[in-house]
Amino acid sequence: MKPDMSQLLLADQELIAIFILLICLINGALLITQVKKPMFYDSVKLMMIISLAIGDIIFALFPLVVLAIQYSEADLTFMTCRLITIVTTYMSYLIHFVYGLGLVVLAAEVFLRNRIQSIHENNYKIISAVGASSVPWILGLIIILPLCMSNVNYESQCTNSQSLEFMFGVSVFLPVLLSIVISIVLNCVHGPTLQQGQIISTDQQPLIVSEQTVIQQENIIQYPPQRYAPGNTHYNSINSNPCPQNAVPYPPYPYPANQQVMSQSSTVNLNQGTHTIRETPMHQHAEGQRLLLISIIFGFMVVPIALITIRAAHIDWDDSMKKTVVTQFVFWLMVARSCITPLIMISFSNL
Protein backbone atom coordinates (compact mmCIF):
# COMPACT_ATOMS: atom_id res chain seq x y z
CA MET A 1 0.00 0.00 0.00
CA LYS A 2 1.36 3.38 -1.02
CA PRO A 3 0.59 6.67 0.74
CA ASP A 4 -1.26 9.45 -1.02
CA MET A 5 1.54 11.93 -1.61
CA SER A 6 -0.77 14.91 -2.16
CA GLN A 7 -2.52 14.28 1.15
CA LEU A 8 0.82 13.74 2.86
CA LEU A 9 2.13 17.04 1.50
CA LEU A 10 -0.98 18.86 2.70
CA ALA A 11 -0.66 17.31 6.16
CA ASP A 12 3.01 18.32 6.35
CA GLN A 13 2.16 21.91 5.45
CA GLU A 14 -0.52 22.08 8.13
CA LEU A 15 1.75 20.55 10.77
CA ILE A 16 4.54 22.97 9.88
CA ALA A 17 2.20 25.94 10.34
CA ILE A 18 0.89 24.57 13.65
CA PHE A 19 4.33 23.91 15.09
CA ILE A 20 5.72 27.26 13.98
CA LEU A 21 2.88 28.95 15.84
CA LEU A 22 3.22 26.74 18.94
CA ILE A 23 7.00 27.10 19.15
CA CYS A 24 6.73 30.88 18.95
CA LEU A 25 3.94 31.11 21.54
CA ILE A 26 5.31 28.63 24.09
CA ASN A 27 8.94 29.68 23.95
CA GLY A 28 7.89 33.32 23.82
CA ALA A 29 5.87 32.79 27.00
CA LEU A 30 8.87 31.07 28.59
CA LEU A 31 11.09 34.01 27.69
CA ILE A 32 8.63 36.56 29.05
CA THR A 33 8.20 34.74 32.37
CA GLN A 34 11.97 34.72 32.90
CA VAL A 35 12.67 38.29 31.80
CA LYS A 36 9.92 39.62 34.09
CA LYS A 37 11.69 38.18 37.13
CA PRO A 38 13.83 40.71 39.01
CA MET A 39 17.58 40.47 38.48
CA PHE A 40 17.17 37.54 36.08
CA TYR A 41 20.55 38.34 34.54
CA ASP A 42 22.22 37.47 37.87
CA SER A 43 20.87 33.91 37.86
CA VAL A 44 22.59 31.06 36.02
CA LYS A 45 19.32 29.12 36.10
CA LEU A 46 17.18 31.84 34.54
CA MET A 47 19.80 32.81 31.96
CA MET A 48 20.20 29.16 30.94
CA ILE A 49 16.43 28.78 30.53
CA ILE A 50 16.36 31.94 28.41
CA SER A 51 19.22 30.58 26.34
CA LEU A 52 17.41 27.28 25.73
CA ALA A 53 14.22 29.08 24.72
CA ILE A 54 16.15 31.21 22.23
CA GLY A 55 17.82 28.06 20.91
CA ASP A 56 14.47 26.37 20.33
CA ILE A 57 13.17 29.41 18.48
CA ILE A 58 16.23 29.71 16.23
CA PHE A 59 17.12 26.07 15.61
CA ALA A 60 13.54 24.82 15.24
CA LEU A 61 11.92 27.72 13.40
CA PHE A 62 14.61 28.18 10.75
CA PRO A 63 14.39 24.60 9.39
CA LEU A 64 10.59 24.63 9.58
CA VAL A 65 10.38 27.87 7.62
CA VAL A 66 12.72 26.46 4.97
CA LEU A 67 10.60 23.29 4.75
CA ALA A 68 7.43 25.38 4.45
CA ILE A 69 8.94 27.29 1.52
CA GLN A 70 10.13 24.05 -0.04
CA TYR A 71 6.66 22.48 0.14
CA SER A 72 4.95 25.55 -1.28
CA GLU A 73 7.37 26.43 -4.08
CA ALA A 74 7.49 24.66 -7.41
CA ASP A 75 11.00 25.92 -8.15
CA LEU A 76 13.42 24.26 -5.74
CA THR A 77 16.62 25.73 -7.10
CA PHE A 78 17.02 27.73 -3.90
CA MET A 79 17.57 24.44 -2.01
CA THR A 80 21.31 24.36 -2.50
CA CYS A 81 23.55 21.76 -0.94
CA ARG A 82 24.83 24.27 1.61
CA LEU A 83 21.31 25.25 2.68
CA ILE A 84 20.25 21.60 2.99
CA THR A 85 23.33 20.90 5.12
CA ILE A 86 22.63 23.86 7.40
CA VAL A 87 18.98 22.85 7.86
CA THR A 88 19.93 19.25 8.62
CA THR A 89 22.67 20.29 11.05
CA TYR A 90 20.42 22.69 12.95
CA MET A 91 17.39 20.41 13.16
CA SER A 92 19.01 17.01 13.65
CA TYR A 93 22.21 17.72 15.57
CA LEU A 94 22.94 21.17 16.95
CA ILE A 95 19.58 21.81 18.64
CA HIS A 96 19.77 18.54 20.59
CA PHE A 97 23.38 19.05 21.61
CA VAL A 98 22.73 22.55 22.94
CA TYR A 99 19.55 21.53 24.76
CA GLY A 100 21.10 18.44 26.35
CA LEU A 101 24.14 20.33 27.62
CA GLY A 102 21.82 23.09 28.82
CA LEU A 103 20.05 20.56 31.03
CA VAL A 104 23.43 19.44 32.36
CA VAL A 105 24.31 23.05 33.24
CA LEU A 106 20.95 23.48 34.99
CA ALA A 107 21.50 20.33 37.05
CA ALA A 108 25.00 21.44 38.02
CA GLU A 109 23.67 24.86 39.03
CA VAL A 110 20.98 23.33 41.24
CA PHE A 111 23.56 21.09 42.92
CA LEU A 112 26.08 23.86 43.57
CA ARG A 113 23.69 26.70 44.33
CA ASN A 114 23.19 25.97 48.03
CA ARG A 115 26.60 24.43 48.63
CA ILE A 116 28.98 27.14 47.51
CA GLN A 117 28.39 30.45 49.24
CA SER A 118 30.60 32.29 46.76
CA ILE A 119 27.96 31.74 44.08
CA HIS A 120 25.65 34.11 45.98
CA GLU A 121 28.30 36.62 47.04
CA ASN A 122 30.20 36.72 43.77
CA ASN A 123 30.74 40.26 42.52
CA TYR A 124 30.70 38.95 38.96
CA LYS A 125 27.33 37.19 39.05
CA ILE A 126 26.22 38.64 35.72
CA ILE A 127 29.39 37.46 34.00
CA SER A 128 29.04 34.04 35.63
CA ALA A 129 25.40 33.71 34.55
CA VAL A 130 26.07 34.77 30.97
CA GLY A 131 29.20 32.62 30.77
CA ALA A 132 27.52 29.48 32.10
CA SER A 133 24.51 29.88 29.82
CA SER A 134 26.85 30.30 26.83
CA VAL A 135 28.77 27.07 27.41
CA PRO A 136 26.40 24.80 25.39
CA TRP A 137 26.40 27.25 22.50
CA ILE A 138 30.17 27.62 22.45
CA LEU A 139 30.71 23.86 22.57
CA GLY A 140 28.10 23.39 19.85
CA LEU A 141 29.87 25.84 17.56
CA ILE A 142 33.25 24.28 18.29
CA ILE A 143 32.23 20.61 18.10
CA ILE A 144 28.98 20.08 16.20
CA LEU A 145 29.31 22.51 13.28
CA PRO A 146 32.74 21.24 12.15
CA LEU A 147 31.68 17.64 12.81
CA CYS A 148 28.54 17.84 10.67
CA MET A 149 29.55 20.34 7.98
CA SER A 150 33.27 20.02 7.31
CA ASN A 151 33.10 16.65 5.54
CA VAL A 152 30.28 17.47 3.13
CA ASN A 153 30.99 17.30 -0.58
CA TYR A 154 29.25 20.48 -1.68
CA GLU A 155 30.28 20.08 -5.32
CA SER A 156 29.03 16.57 -6.02
CA GLN A 157 25.89 14.83 -4.68
CA CYS A 158 25.98 16.73 -1.37
CA THR A 159 27.18 13.70 0.59
CA ASN A 160 28.71 13.72 4.05
CA SER A 161 31.63 11.37 4.60
CA GLN A 162 31.26 11.58 8.38
CA SER A 163 29.48 8.54 9.82
CA LEU A 164 25.94 8.97 11.09
CA GLU A 165 26.75 6.92 14.18
CA PHE A 166 29.46 9.34 15.25
CA MET A 167 27.42 12.48 14.51
CA PHE A 168 24.33 11.25 16.35
CA GLY A 169 26.46 9.78 19.12
CA VAL A 170 28.06 13.12 19.92
CA SER A 171 25.07 15.39 19.27
CA VAL A 172 22.16 13.27 20.56
CA PHE A 173 23.07 10.16 22.55
CA LEU A 174 25.81 11.73 24.68
CA PRO A 175 23.82 14.84 25.76
CA VAL A 176 20.71 12.76 26.49
CA LEU A 177 22.70 10.27 28.56
CA LEU A 178 24.54 13.00 30.48
CA SER A 179 21.36 14.94 31.26
CA ILE A 180 19.53 11.85 32.56
CA VAL A 181 22.46 10.51 34.60
CA ILE A 182 23.27 13.87 36.21
CA SER A 183 19.58 14.46 36.98
CA ILE A 184 19.40 11.06 38.69
CA VAL A 185 22.52 11.87 40.71
CA LEU A 186 20.99 15.22 41.67
CA ASN A 187 17.91 13.42 43.00
CA CYS A 188 20.00 10.94 44.98
CA VAL A 189 22.36 13.43 46.62
CA HIS A 190 21.07 15.30 49.65
CA GLY A 191 22.91 17.61 51.95
CA PRO A 192 22.66 20.87 53.88
CA THR A 193 23.43 24.09 52.15
CA LEU A 194 25.79 25.32 54.85
CA GLN A 195 27.18 23.61 57.91
CA GLN A 196 25.92 24.83 61.27
CA GLY A 197 28.38 27.17 62.92
CA GLN A 198 30.36 27.74 59.73
CA ILE A 199 32.23 31.06 59.73
CA ILE A 200 32.13 33.00 56.49
CA SER A 201 34.79 35.60 55.86
CA THR A 202 33.80 38.88 54.25
CA ASP A 203 35.62 42.10 53.53
CA GLN A 204 33.92 43.88 56.42
CA GLN A 205 33.36 41.47 59.30
CA PRO A 206 33.01 37.77 60.11
CA LEU A 207 29.60 36.16 59.94
CA ILE A 208 28.48 33.01 61.74
CA VAL A 209 25.95 30.84 59.98
CA SER A 210 23.51 28.72 61.95
CA GLU A 211 20.26 26.88 61.29
CA GLN A 212 16.99 27.65 63.03
CA THR A 213 13.27 27.60 62.42
CA VAL A 214 11.58 30.91 61.73
CA ILE A 215 8.30 32.20 60.39
CA GLN A 216 8.44 32.96 56.68
CA GLN A 217 7.31 36.58 56.44
CA GLU A 218 10.01 38.47 54.58
CA ASN A 219 13.36 37.67 53.10
CA ILE A 220 15.17 39.65 55.81
CA ILE A 221 14.12 39.89 59.47
CA GLN A 222 16.14 41.95 61.93
CA TYR A 223 16.43 41.74 65.70
CA PRO A 224 16.15 43.37 68.17
CA PRO A 225 12.61 44.53 67.29
CA GLN A 226 12.03 48.24 67.23
CA ARG A 227 9.11 48.00 69.66
CA TYR A 228 11.33 47.11 72.62
CA ALA A 229 11.47 49.79 75.26
CA PRO A 230 14.76 51.70 75.51
CA GLY A 231 17.37 50.10 77.65
CA ASN A 232 20.85 48.71 77.61
CA THR A 233 21.10 45.78 75.24
CA HIS A 234 23.58 43.01 75.95
CA TYR A 235 24.30 40.71 73.05
CA ASN A 236 24.74 37.04 73.77
CA SER A 237 26.97 35.59 71.06
CA ILE A 238 26.37 32.04 72.23
CA ASN A 239 22.67 31.72 71.53
CA SER A 240 22.63 34.52 68.94
CA ASN A 241 19.75 36.35 70.66
CA PRO A 242 19.81 39.92 72.01
CA CYS A 243 18.86 40.17 75.69
CA PRO A 244 17.61 43.70 76.40
CA GLN A 245 17.26 44.82 79.98
CA ASN A 246 14.10 46.55 81.18
CA ALA A 247 12.44 45.67 77.90
CA VAL A 248 8.75 45.37 77.20
CA PRO A 249 8.40 42.18 75.14
CA TYR A 250 6.01 41.57 72.32
CA PRO A 251 2.74 39.86 73.14
CA PRO A 252 2.86 36.18 72.18
CA TYR A 253 1.19 36.42 68.78
CA PRO A 254 0.15 33.04 67.36
CA TYR A 255 1.29 32.04 63.90
CA PRO A 256 -1.22 33.17 61.28
CA ALA A 257 -2.78 30.37 59.29
CA ASN A 258 -1.26 31.53 56.02
CA GLN A 259 2.31 31.64 57.30
CA GLN A 260 4.77 28.81 56.86
CA VAL A 261 7.38 27.64 59.31
CA MET A 262 10.51 26.64 57.49
CA SER A 263 14.19 25.99 58.07
CA GLN A 264 16.37 28.89 57.06
CA SER A 265 20.00 29.82 57.35
CA SER A 266 20.82 32.82 59.49
CA THR A 267 23.80 35.12 59.69
CA VAL A 268 24.89 36.93 62.82
CA ASN A 269 26.64 40.27 62.70
CA LEU A 270 28.92 40.20 65.75
CA ASN A 271 30.04 43.80 65.52
CA GLN A 272 26.67 45.53 65.40
CA GLY A 273 24.48 43.15 67.41
CA THR A 274 22.04 42.61 64.55
CA HIS A 275 20.66 39.16 63.84
CA THR A 276 19.75 38.88 60.15
CA ILE A 277 17.89 35.88 58.80
CA ARG A 278 18.08 35.29 55.07
CA GLU A 279 15.86 32.78 53.36
CA THR A 280 17.70 29.90 51.71
CA PRO A 281 15.72 28.05 49.02
CA MET A 282 15.46 24.33 49.72
CA HIS A 283 14.08 23.16 46.38
CA GLN A 284 16.86 20.88 45.20
CA HIS A 285 14.74 17.73 45.34
CA ALA A 286 11.80 19.26 43.48
CA GLU A 287 14.08 20.84 40.89
CA GLY A 288 15.96 17.57 40.47
CA GLN A 289 12.73 15.69 39.84
CA ARG A 290 11.58 18.26 37.29
CA LEU A 291 14.94 18.17 35.49
CA LEU A 292 14.85 14.37 35.41
CA LEU A 293 11.37 14.49 33.88
CA ILE A 294 12.51 16.99 31.24
CA SER A 295 15.61 14.91 30.46
CA ILE A 296 13.61 11.69 30.04
CA ILE A 297 11.06 13.39 27.78
CA PHE A 298 13.90 15.00 25.83
CA GLY A 299 15.50 11.61 25.23
CA PHE A 300 12.20 9.92 24.40
CA MET A 301 11.43 12.51 21.72
CA VAL A 302 14.82 12.82 19.97
CA VAL A 303 16.45 9.40 20.25
CA PRO A 304 13.95 7.49 18.01
CA ILE A 305 14.66 9.54 14.89
CA ALA A 306 18.39 9.18 15.48
CA LEU A 307 18.09 5.39 15.75
CA ILE A 308 15.90 5.09 12.66
CA THR A 309 18.16 7.38 10.63
CA ILE A 310 21.23 5.34 11.57
CA ARG A 311 19.54 2.02 10.81
CA ALA A 312 17.51 3.19 7.80
CA ALA A 313 19.60 1.26 5.30
CA HIS A 314 19.24 -1.95 7.31
CA ILE A 315 15.51 -1.79 8.09
CA ASP A 316 13.37 -4.08 5.93
CA TRP A 317 10.06 -2.25 5.57
CA ASP A 318 7.13 -4.44 4.59
CA ASP A 319 5.53 -1.67 2.57
CA SER A 320 6.04 2.01 1.88
CA MET A 321 3.03 3.01 4.00
CA LYS A 322 4.59 1.62 7.17
CA LYS A 323 7.86 3.37 6.39
CA THR A 324 6.07 6.66 5.80
CA VAL A 325 4.05 6.43 9.02
CA VAL A 326 7.06 5.57 11.19
CA THR A 327 9.41 8.15 9.70
CA GLN A 328 6.78 10.88 9.81
CA PHE A 329 5.91 10.05 13.41
CA VAL A 330 9.49 10.19 14.72
CA PHE A 331 10.18 13.38 12.75
CA TRP A 332 7.21 15.28 14.18
CA LEU A 333 7.91 13.80 17.61
CA MET A 334 11.33 15.42 17.42
CA VAL A 335 9.80 18.74 16.35
CA ALA A 336 7.23 18.58 19.16
CA ARG A 337 10.06 18.48 21.70
CA SER A 338 10.51 22.22 21.16
CA CYS A 339 6.96 22.68 22.48
CA ILE A 340 6.67 20.04 25.22
CA THR A 341 9.84 20.60 27.23
CA PRO A 342 9.48 24.43 27.32
CA LEU A 343 6.03 23.95 28.86
CA ILE A 344 7.56 21.89 31.67
CA MET A 345 10.45 24.34 31.91
CA ILE A 346 8.01 27.13 32.81
CA SER A 347 7.01 25.28 35.98
CA PHE A 348 10.65 24.37 36.68
CA SER A 349 11.70 28.02 36.51
CA ASN A 350 9.14 28.91 39.19
CA LEU A 351 10.61 26.52 41.78
mmCIF file of N, CA and C in Angstrom, residues 8 11 17 50 70 97 176 180 275 279 326 337 348:
data_model
loop_
_atom_site.group_PDB
_atom_site.id
_atom_site.type_symbol
_atom_site.label_atom_id
_atom_site.label_comp_id
_atom_site.label_asym_id
_atom_site.label_seq_id
_atom_site.Cartn_x
_atom_site.Cartn_y
_atom_site.Cartn_z
ATOM 1 N N LEU A 8 -0.331 13.665 1.953
ATOM 2 C CA LEU A 8 0.816 13.735 2.861
ATOM 3 C C LEU A 8 1.454 15.119 2.819
ATOM 4 N N ALA A 11 -0.787 17.510 4.719
ATOM 5 C CA ALA A 11 -0.659 17.306 6.165
ATOM 6 C C ALA A 11 0.647 17.902 6.691
ATOM 7 N N ALA A 17 2.817 24.691 9.882
ATOM 8 C CA ALA A 17 2.198 25.941 10.335
ATOM 9 C C ALA A 17 1.828 25.868 11.817
ATOM 10 N N ILE A 50 16.519 30.984 29.509
ATOM 11 C CA ILE A 50 16.355 31.942 28.411
ATOM 12 C C ILE A 50 17.160 31.503 27.194
ATOM 13 N N GLN A 70 9.866 25.153 0.887
ATOM 14 C CA GLN A 70 10.135 24.049 -0.039
ATOM 15 C C GLN A 70 8.842 23.363 -0.479
ATOM 16 N N PHE A 97 22.141 18.913 20.845
ATOM 17 C CA PHE A 97 23.381 19.049 21.605
ATOM 18 C C PHE A 97 23.292 20.220 22.577
ATOM 19 N N VAL A 176 21.867 13.377 25.825
ATOM 20 C CA VAL A 176 20.712 12.756 26.486
ATOM 21 C C VAL A 176 21.168 11.929 27.681
ATOM 22 N N ILE A 180 20.296 12.789 31.728
ATOM 23 C CA ILE A 180 19.535 11.851 32.559
ATOM 24 C C ILE A 180 20.363 11.386 33.752
ATOM 25 N N HIS A 275 20.858 40.539 64.269
ATOM 26 C CA HIS A 275 20.659 39.162 63.836
ATOM 27 C C HIS A 275 19.826 39.185 62.562
ATOM 28 N N GLU A 279 16.502 34.014 53.813
ATOM 29 C CA GLU A 279 15.859 32.782 53.363
ATOM 30 C C GLU A 279 16.763 32.042 52.392
ATOM 31 N N VAL A 326 6.046 5.584 10.126
ATOM 32 C CA VAL A 326 7.061 5.569 11.185
ATOM 33 C C VAL A 326 7.988 6.774 11.068
ATOM 34 N N ARG A 337 9.233 18.277 20.504
ATOM 35 C CA ARG A 337 10.058 18.483 21.702
ATOM 36 C C ARG A 337 10.247 19.961 22.007
ATOM 37 N N PHE A 348 9.342 24.545 36.036
ATOM 38 C CA PHE A 348 10.651 24.368 36.679
ATOM 39 C C PHE A 348 11.259 25.706 37.069
#
